[in-house]
Tab-separated table of C-alpha atoms in Angstrom:
chain	number	residue	atom	x	y	z
A	610	GLN	CA	-0.301	0.075	-0.240
A	611	VAL	CA	1.191	3.504	-0.441
A	612	GLN	CA	3.394	5.095	2.392
A	613	LEU	CA	4.622	8.641	2.689
A	614	GLN	CA	7.796	9.390	4.348
A	615	GLU	CA	9.014	13.272	5.290
A	616	SER	CA	12.712	13.571	5.511
A	617	GLY	CA	14.799	17.066	6.189
A	618	PRO	CA	16.809	18.740	8.955
A	619	GLY	CA	15.199	18.731	12.010
A	620	LEU	CA	16.773	22.111	13.410
A	621	VAL	CA	16.494	25.202	11.010
A	622	LYS	CA	18.084	28.756	12.005
A	623	PRO	CA	15.928	31.383	12.408
A	624	SER	CA	15.379	33.708	9.034
A	625	GLN	CA	16.643	30.666	6.954
A	626	THR	CA	14.397	28.372	4.583
A	627	LEU	CA	12.742	25.093	5.920
A	628	SER	CA	13.185	22.371	3.297
A	629	LEU	CA	11.366	19.165	3.812
A	630	THR	CA	10.677	16.135	1.376
A	631	CYS	CA	8.016	13.666	1.149
A	632	THR	CA	8.865	10.036	-0.552
A	633	VAL	CA	6.051	8.404	-2.030
A	634	SER	CA	6.367	4.422	-1.733
A	635	GLY	CA	4.364	1.497	-2.977
A	636	GLY	CA	2.333	3.675	-5.570
A	637	SER	CA	2.726	6.572	-8.148
A	638	ILE	CA	2.810	9.946	-7.193
A	639	SER	CA	1.478	10.582	-10.341
A	640	SER	CA	-1.602	8.665	-9.861
A	641	GLY	CA	-5.294	10.666	-10.763
A	642	GLY	CA	-7.244	11.846	-8.467
A	643	CYS	CA	-4.626	12.594	-5.677
A	644	SER	CA	-3.448	15.840	-4.355
A	645	TRP	CA	-0.078	15.578	-2.056
A	646	SER	CA	-0.563	18.300	0.819
A	647	TRP	CA	1.696	19.260	3.659
A	648	ILE	CA	-0.037	19.955	7.124
A	649	ARG	CA	2.179	21.058	10.157
A	650	GLN	CA	0.954	20.891	14.078
A	651	HIS	CA	2.487	23.411	16.492
A	652	PRO	CA	3.468	21.628	19.631
A	653	GLU	CA	0.269	20.590	21.666
A	654	LYS	CA	-1.949	22.702	19.209
A	655	GLY	CA	-4.093	21.576	16.197
A	656	LEU	CA	-3.678	20.936	12.635
A	657	GLU	CA	-2.658	23.218	9.862
A	658	TRP	CA	-2.484	22.631	6.631
A	659	ILE	CA	-0.017	24.465	4.437
A	660	GLY	CA	-0.613	23.586	0.511
A	661	TYR	CA	-1.082	20.844	-1.673
A	662	ILE	CA	0.649	20.132	-5.326
A	663	TYR	CA	-0.815	17.786	-7.815
A	664	TYR	CA	1.814	15.716	-9.955
A	665	SER	CA	0.938	18.376	-12.849
A	666	GLY	CA	2.699	20.796	-10.943
A	667	SER	CA	-0.202	23.120	-10.069
A	668	THR	CA	-0.377	24.375	-6.510
A	669	TYR	CA	-2.492	25.836	-3.863
A	670	TYR	CA	-1.085	27.588	-0.901
A	671	ASN	CA	-3.098	28.269	2.304
A	672	PRO	CA	-3.162	32.258	2.183
A	673	SER	CA	-1.763	32.702	5.783
A	674	LEU	CA	1.084	31.127	4.505
A	675	LYS	CA	1.308	31.821	0.945
A	676	SER	CA	4.292	34.340	0.627
A	677	ARG	CA	6.992	32.292	2.207
A	678	VAL	CA	5.906	28.589	1.004
A	679	THR	CA	6.830	26.825	-2.221
A	680	ILE	CA	5.508	22.995	-2.912
A	681	SER	CA	6.999	21.530	-5.615
A	682	VAL	CA	7.207	17.847	-7.304
A	683	ASP	CA	9.818	15.545	-8.817
A	684	THR	CA	7.745	12.512	-10.512
A	685	SER	CA	11.036	10.977	-11.674
A	686	LYS	CA	11.618	10.364	-7.628
A	687	ASN	CA	8.358	9.941	-6.876
A	688	GLN	CA	8.722	12.990	-4.135
A	689	PHE	CA	6.982	16.575	-3.467
A	690	SER	CA	8.870	18.675	-1.342
A	691	LEU	CA	8.172	21.865	0.995
A	692	LYS	CA	10.283	25.085	1.039
A	693	LEU	CA	9.268	27.426	3.772
A	694	SER	CA	11.296	31.234	4.004
A	695	SER	CA	12.207	33.163	6.641
A	696	VAL	CA	11.142	31.006	9.434
A	697	THR	CA	10.885	31.828	12.732
A	698	ALA	CA	10.181	30.430	16.194
A	699	ALA	CA	6.497	30.257	15.818
A	700	ASP	CA	7.491	27.706	12.486
A	701	THR	CA	8.224	25.227	15.152
A	702	ALA	CA	6.062	21.953	14.685
A	703	VAL	CA	5.807	18.454	13.475
A	704	TYR	CA	5.720	18.699	9.667
A	705	TYR	CA	3.115	15.889	7.820
A	706	CYS	CA	2.648	14.875	4.416
A	707	ALA	CA	-0.505	13.703	3.509
A	708	ARG	CA	-2.373	12.444	0.515
A	709	GLY	CA	-5.967	13.972	-0.537
A	710	SER	CA	-7.984	11.558	-2.205
A	711	ALA	CA	-10.558	12.281	-4.642
A	712	MET	CA	-12.257	9.580	-4.072
A	713	LEU	CA	-12.879	10.040	-0.478
A	714	LYS	CA	-13.896	13.974	-1.257
A	715	ASP	CA	-10.278	15.027	-1.121
A	716	ALA	CA	-9.536	13.881	2.764
A	717	PHE	CA	-6.242	12.854	3.566
A	718	ASP	CA	-6.225	9.206	3.446
A	719	ILE	CA	-2.420	8.413	4.050
A	720	TRP	CA	-0.454	10.307	6.162
A	721	GLY	CA	3.262	10.377	6.836
A	722	GLN	CA	4.669	9.725	10.233
A	723	GLY	CA	5.676	13.225	10.660
A	724	THR	CA	8.948	15.379	11.288
A	725	MET	CA	9.518	17.544	14.383
A	726	VAL	CA	11.172	21.010	12.798
A	727	THR	CA	12.756	22.986	15.582
A	728	VAL	CA	13.596	27.042	15.110
A	729	PRO	CA	15.165	28.264	17.906
A	730	SER	CA	14.015	31.428	19.718
B	1280	GLU	CA	-12.393	32.155	5.864
B	1281	ILE	CA	-14.647	29.308	7.520
B	1282	VAL	CA	-13.752	28.561	11.005
B	1283	LEU	CA	-14.670	24.975	12.546
B	1284	THR	CA	-15.244	25.081	16.190
B	1285	GLN	CA	-15.446	21.743	18.176
B	1286	SER	CA	-17.503	21.009	21.370
B	1287	PRO	CA	-16.725	19.939	24.073
B	1288	GLY	CA	-12.718	20.928	24.203
B	1289	THR	CA	-12.564	17.643	26.451
B	1290	LEU	CA	-14.825	14.744	27.216
B	1291	SER	CA	-14.321	12.166	30.123
B	1292	LEU	CA	-16.185	8.935	29.688
B	1293	SER	CA	-15.729	5.313	30.178
B	1294	PRO	CA	-15.537	2.428	28.218
B	1295	GLY	CA	-18.878	0.980	27.019
B	1296	GLU	CA	-20.424	4.779	27.136
B	1297	ARG	CA	-21.751	6.605	23.689
B	1298	ALA	CA	-19.329	9.586	22.852
B	1299	THR	CA	-21.058	12.548	20.909
B	1300	LEU	CA	-18.612	15.111	19.552
B	1301	SER	CA	-19.589	18.357	17.645
B	1302	CYS	CA	-18.163	20.211	15.148
B	1303	ARG	CA	-19.777	23.713	14.077
B	1304	ALA	CA	-18.695	25.740	10.660
B	1305	SER	CA	-19.003	29.328	10.725
B	1306	GLN	CA	-20.481	29.150	7.659
B	1307	SER	CA	-22.044	26.410	5.850
B	1308	VAL	CA	-20.202	23.338	4.801
B	1309	SER	CA	-20.831	20.600	1.819
B	1310	SER	CA	-21.439	17.283	3.442
B	1311	SER	CA	-19.318	16.031	0.806
B	1312	TYR	CA	-16.587	17.659	2.140
B	1313	LEU	CA	-16.170	17.334	5.940
B	1314	ALA	CA	-14.147	14.648	7.599
B	1315	TRP	CA	-13.142	13.450	10.984
B	1316	TYR	CA	-9.803	11.992	12.123
B	1317	GLN	CA	-8.529	10.480	15.019
B	1318	GLN	CA	-5.281	11.280	16.533
B	1319	LYS	CA	-3.169	9.172	19.454
B	1320	PRO	CA	-0.105	10.696	21.089
B	1321	GLY	CA	3.223	10.591	18.771
B	1322	GLN	CA	1.130	9.205	15.753
B	1323	ALA	CA	-0.008	10.854	12.596
B	1324	PRO	CA	-4.252	11.492	12.363
B	1325	ARG	CA	-6.148	8.453	11.124
B	1326	LEU	CA	-8.937	9.380	8.808
B	1327	LEU	CA	-12.598	8.086	10.188
B	1328	ILE	CA	-15.212	9.432	8.694
B	1329	TYR	CA	-15.228	11.329	4.869
B	1330	GLY	CA	-18.485	13.102	3.104
B	1331	ALA	CA	-19.742	13.689	6.370
B	1332	SER	CA	-21.055	10.371	6.804
B	1333	SER	CA	-18.753	7.493	5.205
B	1334	ARG	CA	-16.356	5.367	7.208
B	1335	ALA	CA	-12.773	5.069	5.506
B	1336	THR	CA	-11.298	1.538	4.814
B	1337	GLY	CA	-10.792	-0.409	8.058
B	1338	ILE	CA	-12.810	1.852	10.457
B	1339	PRO	CA	-15.210	0.000	13.045
B	1340	ASP	CA	-18.907	0.438	12.490
B	1341	ARG	CA	-19.156	1.666	15.990
B	1342	PHE	CA	-17.709	5.177	13.956
B	1343	SER	CA	-20.344	6.951	12.694
B	1344	GLY	CA	-21.027	10.655	11.488
B	1345	SER	CA	-23.611	13.114	10.518
B	1346	GLY	CA	-24.650	16.435	9.931
B	1347	SER	CA	-25.174	18.895	7.376
B	1348	GLY	CA	-24.982	22.739	6.440
B	1349	THR	CA	-23.235	24.176	9.943
B	1350	ASP	CA	-23.418	21.490	12.269
B	1351	PHE	CA	-21.696	18.209	12.027
B	1352	THR	CA	-21.716	15.029	14.658
B	1353	LEU	CA	-19.376	12.292	15.321
B	1354	THR	CA	-20.928	9.247	17.366
B	1355	ILE	CA	-18.995	6.575	18.929
B	1356	SER	CA	-21.398	4.128	19.791
B	1357	ARG	CA	-19.748	1.730	22.555
B	1358	LEU	CA	-16.506	3.082	23.783
B	1359	GLU	CA	-13.363	0.742	23.286
B	1360	PRO	CA	-9.974	1.218	25.307
B	1361	GLU	CA	-8.107	2.549	22.298
B	1362	ASP	CA	-10.892	5.297	21.205
B	1363	PHE	CA	-9.470	7.334	24.074
B	1364	ALA	CA	-7.574	9.967	21.752
B	1365	VAL	CA	-8.078	13.393	20.126
B	1366	TYR	CA	-10.669	14.019	17.297
B	1367	TYR	CA	-10.321	16.632	14.453
B	1368	CYS	CA	-13.170	17.427	12.093
B	1369	GLN	CA	-11.867	19.085	8.980
B	1370	GLN	CA	-13.449	20.931	5.822
B	1371	TYR	CA	-12.713	20.862	2.404
B	1372	GLU	CA	-13.427	23.819	0.110
B	1373	SER	CA	-13.456	27.230	1.781
B	1374	SER	CA	-10.369	29.185	1.711
B	1375	PRO	CA	-8.051	28.441	2.967
B	1376	LEU	CA	-9.269	25.593	1.119
B	1377	TYR	CA	-8.631	23.002	4.197
B	1378	SER	CA	-9.161	23.772	7.633
B	1379	PHE	CA	-9.564	21.976	10.661
B	1380	GLY	CA	-11.327	22.230	14.307
B	1381	GLN	CA	-9.081	22.646	17.339
B	1382	GLY	CA	-9.967	19.043	18.413
B	1383	THR	CA	-12.096	17.380	20.869
B	1384	LYS	CA	-9.928	15.255	23.597
B	1385	LEU	CA	-11.805	12.400	24.765
B	1386	GLU	CA	-10.246	10.741	28.098
B	1387	ILE	CA	-10.773	7.776	29.968
B	1388	LYS	CA	-13.370	9.016	33.182
């Protein structure tokens, strides 16, 4: 079955760019009807959707983060990536990648295990 | 921007009891695009319900979803020990396209 795995640095300095990659295994990122999202969860807080990408490269971002976010896809590697610029301590969170399925009304049916990213204050 | 408000914040019940969790939207949400997730400590969320009332693959039938418009409910008919967790509702449609409620913590009484 399809699995997702996040990877990237666990510590990012303030003002730098956070970069994470999600590797899709057990299936193709080019599957129709699927979007590929990044979602984060601040410590002891709720969930915040960051944005998504389709295999075609089209993207949609949360307006609250849009000016700092870039999501890209590499179909040859079956991966998609997140870049978040000008980070501050407020960007400290667990970052998840997830699949949105059109068959399930675009709900997130598969999630990565999450990766903790810390931005020191 | 659509805001989802979940209540109660914490629900204390015993195994075998019935749990009713509420999710209220600040404006009407298409039922097709309302989902519920369960999250246990240290784990990613797990999809329970999509389209307001359809169970995801492998989800026991003690979990059910209902509602329309601005009011949605997740019901767990008979609580099992493994059901104690945090539950989130989520909408897809209105800016910021996806948003989540703040969560309801279901704890053992």
